[in-house]
Short mmCIF file of C-alpha atoms and ligand atoms in Angstrom, two decimals:
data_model
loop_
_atom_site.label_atom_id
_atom_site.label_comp_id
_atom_site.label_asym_id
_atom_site.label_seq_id
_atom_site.Cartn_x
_atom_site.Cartn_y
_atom_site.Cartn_z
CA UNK W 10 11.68 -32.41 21.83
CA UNK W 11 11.75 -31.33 18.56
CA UNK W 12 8.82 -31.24 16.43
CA UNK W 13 10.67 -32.43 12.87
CA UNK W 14 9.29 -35.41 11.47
CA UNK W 15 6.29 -34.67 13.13
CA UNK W 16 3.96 -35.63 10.09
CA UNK W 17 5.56 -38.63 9.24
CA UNK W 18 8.73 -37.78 7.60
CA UNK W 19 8.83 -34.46 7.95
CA UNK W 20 8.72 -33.28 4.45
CA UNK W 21 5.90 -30.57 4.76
CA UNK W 22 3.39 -32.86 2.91
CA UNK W 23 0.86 -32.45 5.59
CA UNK W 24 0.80 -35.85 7.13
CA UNK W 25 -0.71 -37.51 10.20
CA UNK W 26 -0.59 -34.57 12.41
CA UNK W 27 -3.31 -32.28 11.60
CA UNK W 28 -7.36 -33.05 10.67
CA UNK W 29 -7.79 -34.78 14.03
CA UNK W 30 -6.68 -38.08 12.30
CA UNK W 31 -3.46 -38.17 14.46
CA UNK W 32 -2.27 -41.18 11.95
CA UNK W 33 1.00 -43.50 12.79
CA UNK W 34 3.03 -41.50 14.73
CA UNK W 35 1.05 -38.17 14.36
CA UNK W 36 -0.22 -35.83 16.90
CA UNK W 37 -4.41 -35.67 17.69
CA UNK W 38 -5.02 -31.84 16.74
CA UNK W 39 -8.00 -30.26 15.43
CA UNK W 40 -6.21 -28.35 12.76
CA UNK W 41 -4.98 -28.68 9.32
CA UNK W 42 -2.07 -30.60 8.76
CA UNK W 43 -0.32 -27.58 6.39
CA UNK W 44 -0.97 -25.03 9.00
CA UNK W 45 1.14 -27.87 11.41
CA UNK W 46 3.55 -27.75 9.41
CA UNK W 47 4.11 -24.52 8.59
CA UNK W 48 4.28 -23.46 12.52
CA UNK W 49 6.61 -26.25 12.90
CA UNK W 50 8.81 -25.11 9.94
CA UNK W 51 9.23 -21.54 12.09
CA UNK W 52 10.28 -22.92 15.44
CA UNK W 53 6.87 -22.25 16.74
CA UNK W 54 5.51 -26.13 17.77
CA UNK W 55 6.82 -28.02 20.55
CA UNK W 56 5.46 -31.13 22.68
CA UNK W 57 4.92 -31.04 26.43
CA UNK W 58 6.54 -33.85 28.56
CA UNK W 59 3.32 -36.50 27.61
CA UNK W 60 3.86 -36.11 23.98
CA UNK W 61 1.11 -33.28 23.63
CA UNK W 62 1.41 -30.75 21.13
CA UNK W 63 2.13 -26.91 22.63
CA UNK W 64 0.89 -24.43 20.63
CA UNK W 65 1.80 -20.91 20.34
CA UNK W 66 -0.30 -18.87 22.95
CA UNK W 67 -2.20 -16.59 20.24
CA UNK W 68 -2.93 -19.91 18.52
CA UNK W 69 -4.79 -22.08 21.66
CA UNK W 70 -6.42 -18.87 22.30
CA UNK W 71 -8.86 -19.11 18.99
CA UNK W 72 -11.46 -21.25 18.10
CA UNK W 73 -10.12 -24.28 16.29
CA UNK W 74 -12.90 -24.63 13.78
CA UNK W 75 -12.17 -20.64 13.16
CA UNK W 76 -8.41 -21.20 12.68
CA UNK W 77 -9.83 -23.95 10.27
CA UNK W 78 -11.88 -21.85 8.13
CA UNK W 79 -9.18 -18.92 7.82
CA UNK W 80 -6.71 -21.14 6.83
CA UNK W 81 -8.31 -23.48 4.51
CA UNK W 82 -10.57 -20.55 2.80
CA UNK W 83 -8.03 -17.31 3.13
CA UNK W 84 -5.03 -18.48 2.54
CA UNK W 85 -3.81 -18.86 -1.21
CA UNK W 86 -0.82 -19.74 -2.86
CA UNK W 87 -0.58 -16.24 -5.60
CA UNK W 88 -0.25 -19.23 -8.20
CA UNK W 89 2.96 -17.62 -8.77
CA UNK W 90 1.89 -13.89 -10.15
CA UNK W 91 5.37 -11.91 -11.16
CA UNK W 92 5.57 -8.15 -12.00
CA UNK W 93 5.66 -9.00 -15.84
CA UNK W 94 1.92 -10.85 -15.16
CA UNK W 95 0.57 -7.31 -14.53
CA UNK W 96 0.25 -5.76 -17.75
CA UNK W 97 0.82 -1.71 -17.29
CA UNK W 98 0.07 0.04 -13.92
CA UNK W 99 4.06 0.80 -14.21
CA UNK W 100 3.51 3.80 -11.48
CA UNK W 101 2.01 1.43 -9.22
CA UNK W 102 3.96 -1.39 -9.46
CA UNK W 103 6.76 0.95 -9.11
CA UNK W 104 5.46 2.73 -5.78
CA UNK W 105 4.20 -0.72 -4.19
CA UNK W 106 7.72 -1.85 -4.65
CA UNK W 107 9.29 0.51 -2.82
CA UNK W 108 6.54 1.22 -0.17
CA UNK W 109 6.00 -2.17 1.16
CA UNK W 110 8.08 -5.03 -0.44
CA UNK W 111 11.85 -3.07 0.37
CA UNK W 112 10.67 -2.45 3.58
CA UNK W 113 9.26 -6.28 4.20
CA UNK W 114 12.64 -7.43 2.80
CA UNK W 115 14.64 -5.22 4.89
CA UNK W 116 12.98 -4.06 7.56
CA UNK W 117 15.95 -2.70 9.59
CA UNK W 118 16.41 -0.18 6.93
CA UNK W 119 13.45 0.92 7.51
CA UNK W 120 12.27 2.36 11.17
CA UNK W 121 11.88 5.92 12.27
CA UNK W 122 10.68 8.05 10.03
CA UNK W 123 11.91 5.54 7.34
CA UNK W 124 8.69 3.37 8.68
CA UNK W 125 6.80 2.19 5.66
CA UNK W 126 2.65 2.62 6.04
CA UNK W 127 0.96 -0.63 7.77
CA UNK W 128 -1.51 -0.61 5.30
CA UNK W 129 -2.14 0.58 1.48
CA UNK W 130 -5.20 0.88 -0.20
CA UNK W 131 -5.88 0.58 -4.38
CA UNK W 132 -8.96 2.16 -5.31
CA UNK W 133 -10.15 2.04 -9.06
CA UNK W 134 -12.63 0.32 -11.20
CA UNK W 135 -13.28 -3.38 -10.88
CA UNK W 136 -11.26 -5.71 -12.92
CA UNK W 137 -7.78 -3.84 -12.98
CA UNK W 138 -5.34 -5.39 -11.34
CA UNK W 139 -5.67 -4.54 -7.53
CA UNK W 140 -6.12 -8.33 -6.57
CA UNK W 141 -2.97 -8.74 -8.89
CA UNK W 142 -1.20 -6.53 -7.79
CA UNK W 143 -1.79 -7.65 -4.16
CA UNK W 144 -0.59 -10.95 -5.32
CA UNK W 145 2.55 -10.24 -6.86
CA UNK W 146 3.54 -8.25 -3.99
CA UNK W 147 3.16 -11.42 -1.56
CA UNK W 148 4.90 -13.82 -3.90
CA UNK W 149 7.70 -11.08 -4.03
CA UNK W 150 8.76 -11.62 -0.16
CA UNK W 151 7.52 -15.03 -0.06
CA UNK W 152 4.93 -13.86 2.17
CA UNK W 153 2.05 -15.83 3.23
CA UNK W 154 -1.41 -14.50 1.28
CA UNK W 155 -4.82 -13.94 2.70
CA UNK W 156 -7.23 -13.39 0.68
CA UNK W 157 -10.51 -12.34 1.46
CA UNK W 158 -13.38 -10.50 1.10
CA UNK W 159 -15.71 -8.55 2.74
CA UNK W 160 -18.48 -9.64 1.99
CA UNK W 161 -18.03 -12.83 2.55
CA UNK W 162 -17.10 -11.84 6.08
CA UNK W 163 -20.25 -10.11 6.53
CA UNK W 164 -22.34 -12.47 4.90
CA UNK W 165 -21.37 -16.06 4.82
CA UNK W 166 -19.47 -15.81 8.23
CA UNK W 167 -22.67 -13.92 9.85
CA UNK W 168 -22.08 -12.92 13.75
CA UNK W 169 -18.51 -14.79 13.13
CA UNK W 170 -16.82 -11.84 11.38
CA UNK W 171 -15.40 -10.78 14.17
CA UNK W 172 -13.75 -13.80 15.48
CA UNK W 173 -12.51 -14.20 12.07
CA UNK W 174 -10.55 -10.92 11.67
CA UNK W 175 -9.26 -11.87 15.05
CA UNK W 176 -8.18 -15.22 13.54
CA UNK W 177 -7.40 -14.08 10.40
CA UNK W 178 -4.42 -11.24 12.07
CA UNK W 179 -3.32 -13.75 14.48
CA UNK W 180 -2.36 -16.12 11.94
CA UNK W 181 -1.01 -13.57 9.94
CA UNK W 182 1.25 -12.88 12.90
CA UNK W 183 2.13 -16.61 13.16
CA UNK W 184 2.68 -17.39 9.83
CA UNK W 185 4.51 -13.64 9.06
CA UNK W 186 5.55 -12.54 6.77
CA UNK W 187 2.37 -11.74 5.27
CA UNK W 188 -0.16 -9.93 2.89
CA UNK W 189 -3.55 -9.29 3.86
CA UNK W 190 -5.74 -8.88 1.46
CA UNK W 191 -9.05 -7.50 1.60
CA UNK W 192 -11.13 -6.79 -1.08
CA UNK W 193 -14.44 -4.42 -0.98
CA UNK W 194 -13.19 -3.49 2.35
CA UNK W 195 -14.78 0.07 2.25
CA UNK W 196 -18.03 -2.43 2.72
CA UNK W 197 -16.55 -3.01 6.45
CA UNK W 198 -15.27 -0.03 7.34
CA UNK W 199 -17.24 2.70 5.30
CA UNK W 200 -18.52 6.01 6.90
CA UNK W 201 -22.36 4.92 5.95
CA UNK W 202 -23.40 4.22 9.39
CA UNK W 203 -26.71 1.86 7.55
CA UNK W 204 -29.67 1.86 9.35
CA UNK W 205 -30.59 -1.04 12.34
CA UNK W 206 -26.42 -1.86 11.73
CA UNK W 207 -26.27 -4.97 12.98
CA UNK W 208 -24.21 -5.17 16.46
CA UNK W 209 -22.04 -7.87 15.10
CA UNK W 210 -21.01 -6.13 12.25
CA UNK W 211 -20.28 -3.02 14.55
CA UNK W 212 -18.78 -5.48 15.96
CA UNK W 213 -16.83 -6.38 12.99
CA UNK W 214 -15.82 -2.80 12.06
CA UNK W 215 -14.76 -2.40 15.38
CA UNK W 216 -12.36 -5.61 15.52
CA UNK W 217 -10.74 -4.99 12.18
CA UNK W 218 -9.40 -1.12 13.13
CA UNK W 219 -8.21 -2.72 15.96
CA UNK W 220 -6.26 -5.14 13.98
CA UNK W 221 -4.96 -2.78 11.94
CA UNK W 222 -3.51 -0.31 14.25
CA UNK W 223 -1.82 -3.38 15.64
CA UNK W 224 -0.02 -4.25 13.01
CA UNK W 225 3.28 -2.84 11.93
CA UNK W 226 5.61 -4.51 9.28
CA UNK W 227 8.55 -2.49 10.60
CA UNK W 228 8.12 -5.08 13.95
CA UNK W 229 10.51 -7.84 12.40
CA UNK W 230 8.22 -10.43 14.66
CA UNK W 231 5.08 -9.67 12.84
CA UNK W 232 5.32 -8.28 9.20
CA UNK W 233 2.20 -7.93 8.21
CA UNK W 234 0.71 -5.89 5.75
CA UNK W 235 -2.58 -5.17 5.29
CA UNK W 236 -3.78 -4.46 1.22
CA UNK W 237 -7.42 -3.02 0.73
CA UNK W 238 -8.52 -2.72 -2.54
CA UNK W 239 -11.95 -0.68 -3.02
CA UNK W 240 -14.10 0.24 -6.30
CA UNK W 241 -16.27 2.45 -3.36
CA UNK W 242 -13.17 4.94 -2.07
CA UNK W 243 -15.39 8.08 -0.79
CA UNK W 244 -17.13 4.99 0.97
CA UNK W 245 -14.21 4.87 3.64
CA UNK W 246 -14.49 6.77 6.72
CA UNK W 247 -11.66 8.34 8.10
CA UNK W 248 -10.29 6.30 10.84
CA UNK W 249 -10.30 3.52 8.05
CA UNK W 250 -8.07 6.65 5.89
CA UNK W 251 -5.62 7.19 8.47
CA UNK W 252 -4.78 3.14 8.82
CA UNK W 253 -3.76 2.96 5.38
CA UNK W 254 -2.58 6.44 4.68
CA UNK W 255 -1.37 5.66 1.55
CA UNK W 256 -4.08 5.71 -1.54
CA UNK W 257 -2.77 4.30 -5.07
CA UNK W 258 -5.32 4.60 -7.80
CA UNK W 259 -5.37 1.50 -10.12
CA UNK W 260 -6.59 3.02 -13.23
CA UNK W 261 -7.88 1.51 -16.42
CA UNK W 262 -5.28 -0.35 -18.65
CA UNK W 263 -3.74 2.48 -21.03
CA UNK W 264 -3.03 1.67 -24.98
CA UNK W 265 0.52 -0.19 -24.08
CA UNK W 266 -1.17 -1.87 -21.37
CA UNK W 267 -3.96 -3.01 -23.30
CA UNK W 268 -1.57 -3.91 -26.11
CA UNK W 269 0.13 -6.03 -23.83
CA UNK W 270 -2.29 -8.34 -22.84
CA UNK W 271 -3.25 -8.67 -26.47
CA UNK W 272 0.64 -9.44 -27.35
CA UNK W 273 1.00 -11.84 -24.50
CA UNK W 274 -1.99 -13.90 -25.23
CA UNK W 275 -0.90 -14.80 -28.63
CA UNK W 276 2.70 -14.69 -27.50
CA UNK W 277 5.07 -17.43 -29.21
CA UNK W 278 4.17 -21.09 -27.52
CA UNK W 279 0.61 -20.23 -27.01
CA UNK W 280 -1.08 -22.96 -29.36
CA UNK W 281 -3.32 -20.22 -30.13
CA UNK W 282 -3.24 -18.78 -33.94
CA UNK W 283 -3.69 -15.73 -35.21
CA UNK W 284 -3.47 -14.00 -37.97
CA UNK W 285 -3.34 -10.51 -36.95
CA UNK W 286 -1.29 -7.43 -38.57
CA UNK W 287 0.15 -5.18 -36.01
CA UNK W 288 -2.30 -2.53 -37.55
CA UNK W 289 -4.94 -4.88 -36.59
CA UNK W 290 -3.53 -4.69 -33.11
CA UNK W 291 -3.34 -1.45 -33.20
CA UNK W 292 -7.56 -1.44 -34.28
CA UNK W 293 -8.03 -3.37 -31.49
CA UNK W 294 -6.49 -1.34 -29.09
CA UNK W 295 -8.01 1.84 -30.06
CA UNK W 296 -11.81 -0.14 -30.33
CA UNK W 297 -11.16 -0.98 -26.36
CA UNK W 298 -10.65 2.47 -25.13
CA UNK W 299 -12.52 2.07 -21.57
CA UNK W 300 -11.97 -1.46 -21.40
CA UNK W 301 -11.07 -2.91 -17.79
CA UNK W 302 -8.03 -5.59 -17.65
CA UNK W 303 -10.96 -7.80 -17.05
CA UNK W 304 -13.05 -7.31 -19.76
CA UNK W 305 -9.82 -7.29 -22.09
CA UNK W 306 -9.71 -11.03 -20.81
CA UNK W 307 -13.11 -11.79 -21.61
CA UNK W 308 -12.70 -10.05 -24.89
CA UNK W 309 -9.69 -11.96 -25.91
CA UNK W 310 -11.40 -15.06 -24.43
CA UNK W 311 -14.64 -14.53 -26.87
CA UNK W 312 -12.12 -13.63 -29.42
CA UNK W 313 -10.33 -16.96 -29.76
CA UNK W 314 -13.45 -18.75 -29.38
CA UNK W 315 -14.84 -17.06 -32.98
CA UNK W 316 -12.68 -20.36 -35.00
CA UNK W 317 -14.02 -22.95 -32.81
CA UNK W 318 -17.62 -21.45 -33.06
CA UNK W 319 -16.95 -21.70 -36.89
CA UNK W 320 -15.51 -25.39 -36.73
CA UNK W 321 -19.05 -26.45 -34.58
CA UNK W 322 -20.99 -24.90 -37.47
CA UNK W 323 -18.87 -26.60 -40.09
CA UNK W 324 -19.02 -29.97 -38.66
CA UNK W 325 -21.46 -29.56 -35.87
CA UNK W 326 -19.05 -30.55 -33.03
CA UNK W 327 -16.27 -30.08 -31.50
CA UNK W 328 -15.32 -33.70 -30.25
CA UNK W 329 -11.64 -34.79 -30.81
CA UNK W 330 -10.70 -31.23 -32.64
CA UNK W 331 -7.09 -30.70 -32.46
CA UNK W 332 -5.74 -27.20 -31.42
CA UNK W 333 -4.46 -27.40 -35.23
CA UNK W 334 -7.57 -27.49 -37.20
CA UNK W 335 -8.60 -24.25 -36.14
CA UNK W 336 -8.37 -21.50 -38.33
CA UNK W 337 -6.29 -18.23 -37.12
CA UNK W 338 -8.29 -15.51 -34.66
CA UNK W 339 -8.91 -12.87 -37.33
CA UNK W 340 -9.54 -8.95 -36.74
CA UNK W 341 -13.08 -9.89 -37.45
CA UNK W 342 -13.12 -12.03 -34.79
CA UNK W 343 -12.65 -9.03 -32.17
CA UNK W 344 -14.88 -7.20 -33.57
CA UNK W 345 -17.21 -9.68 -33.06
CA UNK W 346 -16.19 -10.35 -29.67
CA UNK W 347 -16.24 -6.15 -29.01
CA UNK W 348 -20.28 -6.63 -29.54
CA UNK W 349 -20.28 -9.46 -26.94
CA UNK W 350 -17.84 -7.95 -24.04
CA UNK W 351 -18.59 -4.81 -23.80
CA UNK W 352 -16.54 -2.33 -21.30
CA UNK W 353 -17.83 -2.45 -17.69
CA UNK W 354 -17.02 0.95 -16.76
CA UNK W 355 -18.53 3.85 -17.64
CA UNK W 356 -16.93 7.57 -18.36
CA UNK W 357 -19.03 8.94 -15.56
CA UNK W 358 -17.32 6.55 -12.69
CA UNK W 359 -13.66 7.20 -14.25
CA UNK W 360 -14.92 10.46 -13.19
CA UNK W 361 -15.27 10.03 -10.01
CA UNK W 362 -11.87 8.27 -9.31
CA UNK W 363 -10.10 10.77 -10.83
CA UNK W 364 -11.87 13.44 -8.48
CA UNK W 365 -10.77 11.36 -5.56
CA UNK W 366 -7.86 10.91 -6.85
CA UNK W 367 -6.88 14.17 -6.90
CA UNK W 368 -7.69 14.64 -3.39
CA UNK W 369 -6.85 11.56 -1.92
CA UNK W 370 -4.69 9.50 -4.18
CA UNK W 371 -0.88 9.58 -3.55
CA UNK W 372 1.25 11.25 -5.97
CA UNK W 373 4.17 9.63 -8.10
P1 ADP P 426 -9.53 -6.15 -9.26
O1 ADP P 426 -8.95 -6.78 -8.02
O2 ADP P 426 -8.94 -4.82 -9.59
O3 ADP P 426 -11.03 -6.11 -9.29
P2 ADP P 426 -8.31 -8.40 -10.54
O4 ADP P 426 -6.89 -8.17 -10.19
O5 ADP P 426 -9.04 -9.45 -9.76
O6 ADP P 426 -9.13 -7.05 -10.49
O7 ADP P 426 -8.42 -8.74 -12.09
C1 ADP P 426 -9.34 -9.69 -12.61
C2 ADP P 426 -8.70 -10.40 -13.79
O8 ADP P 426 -8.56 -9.46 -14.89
C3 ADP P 426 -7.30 -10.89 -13.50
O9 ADP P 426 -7.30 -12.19 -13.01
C4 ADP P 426 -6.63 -10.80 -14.83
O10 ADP P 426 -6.92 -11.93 -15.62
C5 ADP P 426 -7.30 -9.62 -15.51
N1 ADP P 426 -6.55 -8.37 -15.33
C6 ADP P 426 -6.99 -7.25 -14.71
N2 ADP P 426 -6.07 -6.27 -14.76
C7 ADP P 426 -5.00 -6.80 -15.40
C8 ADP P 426 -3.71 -6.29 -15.75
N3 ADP P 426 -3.35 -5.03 -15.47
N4 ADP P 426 -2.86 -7.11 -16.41
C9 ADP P 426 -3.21 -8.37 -16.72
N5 ADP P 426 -4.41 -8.92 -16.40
C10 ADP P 426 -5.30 -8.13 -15.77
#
């Protein structure tokens, strides 16, 4: 029997069939209703002769209050993210292209010694991009994103990690194609063997090179692609090195780059006014040499609120202000904001990428 219409109507909205409710016509199950309906929108549901759901194998195999937690808590929509959102990184965005969404869109083109890498990791400073980038690259093939990061695995999953990479890769499989995501991941693979290492998060470790040798996005079954993204590189051992052989450094936003977030946040439609000269721009730009995409945000964010700070003191508040009452962001308004948001990153660590870079990074 088919399982359309399964939640009611069948139109994806996540109906009676999942949460245990089992509501008019739905099927008891202990998992999410979106999760249903997803399996059910790739063939892989069906009902046994009584009416009982039958679930794929590698599903009935986990822990249903696991499967819960990755789905609900791992899996995110990209809200969209394009190329264009990423402002610079044109080198990376350029290699990422062709190393892993070509071959996810056509993997028949490429097998042999055509196969793309099952993993990639972006190492740089905090705050540039690599979650972005990550991102755009799943809403590109309309892959499924999972998001997640290490620590959390190590800390507020404690002696569950390893059930939940299991978990996490199996419904990666399911639900393929799809981006992994894994951010601070040197923290679960790293050479540092610390001292008294917990056994579950040997454990852990263990589980998650597994994973990753398993998975190959040149398998048209199971494209799944693992992303790491690491401010910690020389962290990694090298087991963890050889699963995602390719290394892209995410640097700091250059000039244009940094111009570009500043263009596109007072782009035409924002309802935010400015009053800016393109030599003010240009002042701007140069005053946030060093400054992460990150901090740019925060900098732009403590920028714009400079007129509404002013307002308050004129009027002392801010109730039922219209967008329109403000006064323009001015130059002095950044430099303002530069004293508040400072950069994040020192010289010293650019340093240090670079050096690994050199040695480690991959080449375009
Ligand atoms: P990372 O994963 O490298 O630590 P993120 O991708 O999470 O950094 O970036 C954090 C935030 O900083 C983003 O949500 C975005 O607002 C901003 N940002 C960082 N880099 C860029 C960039 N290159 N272009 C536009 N926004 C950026």
């Amino acid at each position: 029997k088919a399982v359309e219409g399964m939640n009611g109507g069948g139109n994806g909205a996540g109906g009676g069939a999942g949460g245990g409710a089992g509501g008019e016509g739905g099927v008891e199950s202990p998992y999410p209703a979106k999760l249903l309906d997803m399996l059910s929108e790739r063939g892989l549901l069906s009902f046994d002769g009584e009416g009982g759901l039958v679930l794929p194998p590698k599903l009935a195999q986990l822990d249903p209050k696991i499967v819960e937690h990755v789905f609900n808590e791992v899996t995110d929509s990209c809200g969209g993210i394009t190329w264009d959102d990423i402002a610079g990184q044109d080198a990376a965005k350029r290699l990422v292209q062709e190393m892993v969404v070509w071959p996810m869109l056509n993997p028949q083109l490429f097998t042999g010694a055509r196969a793309p890498p099952r993993g990639l990791l972006l190492f740089g400073p905090p705050g540039t991009g690599k979650t972005l980038i990550g991102k755009a690259v799943a809403a590109n093939i309309c892959a499924t994103f999972f998001s997640i990061s290490a620590s959390s695995l190590t800390s507020k999953w404690i002696g569950e990690g390893e059930r939940m990479v299991r978990a996490l890769f199996a419904l990666a499989g399911l639900l393929s194609p799809s981006v992994i995501f894994i951010d601070e991941i040197d923290s679960l693979i790293s050479a540092r063997k610390s001292e008294g290492e917990h056994e579950a998060s040997r454990r852990l470790k263990t589980q998650m090179l597994i994973e990753l040798e398993g998975c190959d996005p040149s398998k048209d079954a199971e494209r799944i692609l693992l992303i790491g993204a690491t401010n910690r590189p020389e962290e990694l051992d090298e087991a963890a090195r050889r699963r995602m052989p390719k290394q892209l450094y995410i640097p700091l936003p250059c000039e244009a780059a940094r111009r570009q977030m500043l263009s596109r946040a007072f782009r035409a439609g924002s309802d935010i006014s400015h009053c800016l000269t393109p030599v003010d721009l240009d002042k701007v730009v140069e005053r946030t040499a060093g400054y992460s995409g990150s901090d740019m945000k925060n900098l732009i964010q403590e920028a714009c609120q400079g007129p509404v700070r002013d307002l308050f003191r004129q009027r002392g508040n801010v109730t039922n202000v219209a967008a329109s009452e403000l006064r323009p962001v001015t130059l002095r308004d950044f430099q303002m904001a530069c004293k508040a948001q400072k950069r994040s990153v020192a010289d010293c660590e650019v340093e240090r990428y670079i050096a690994y870079d050199a040695t480690f990074g991959a080449k375009y």
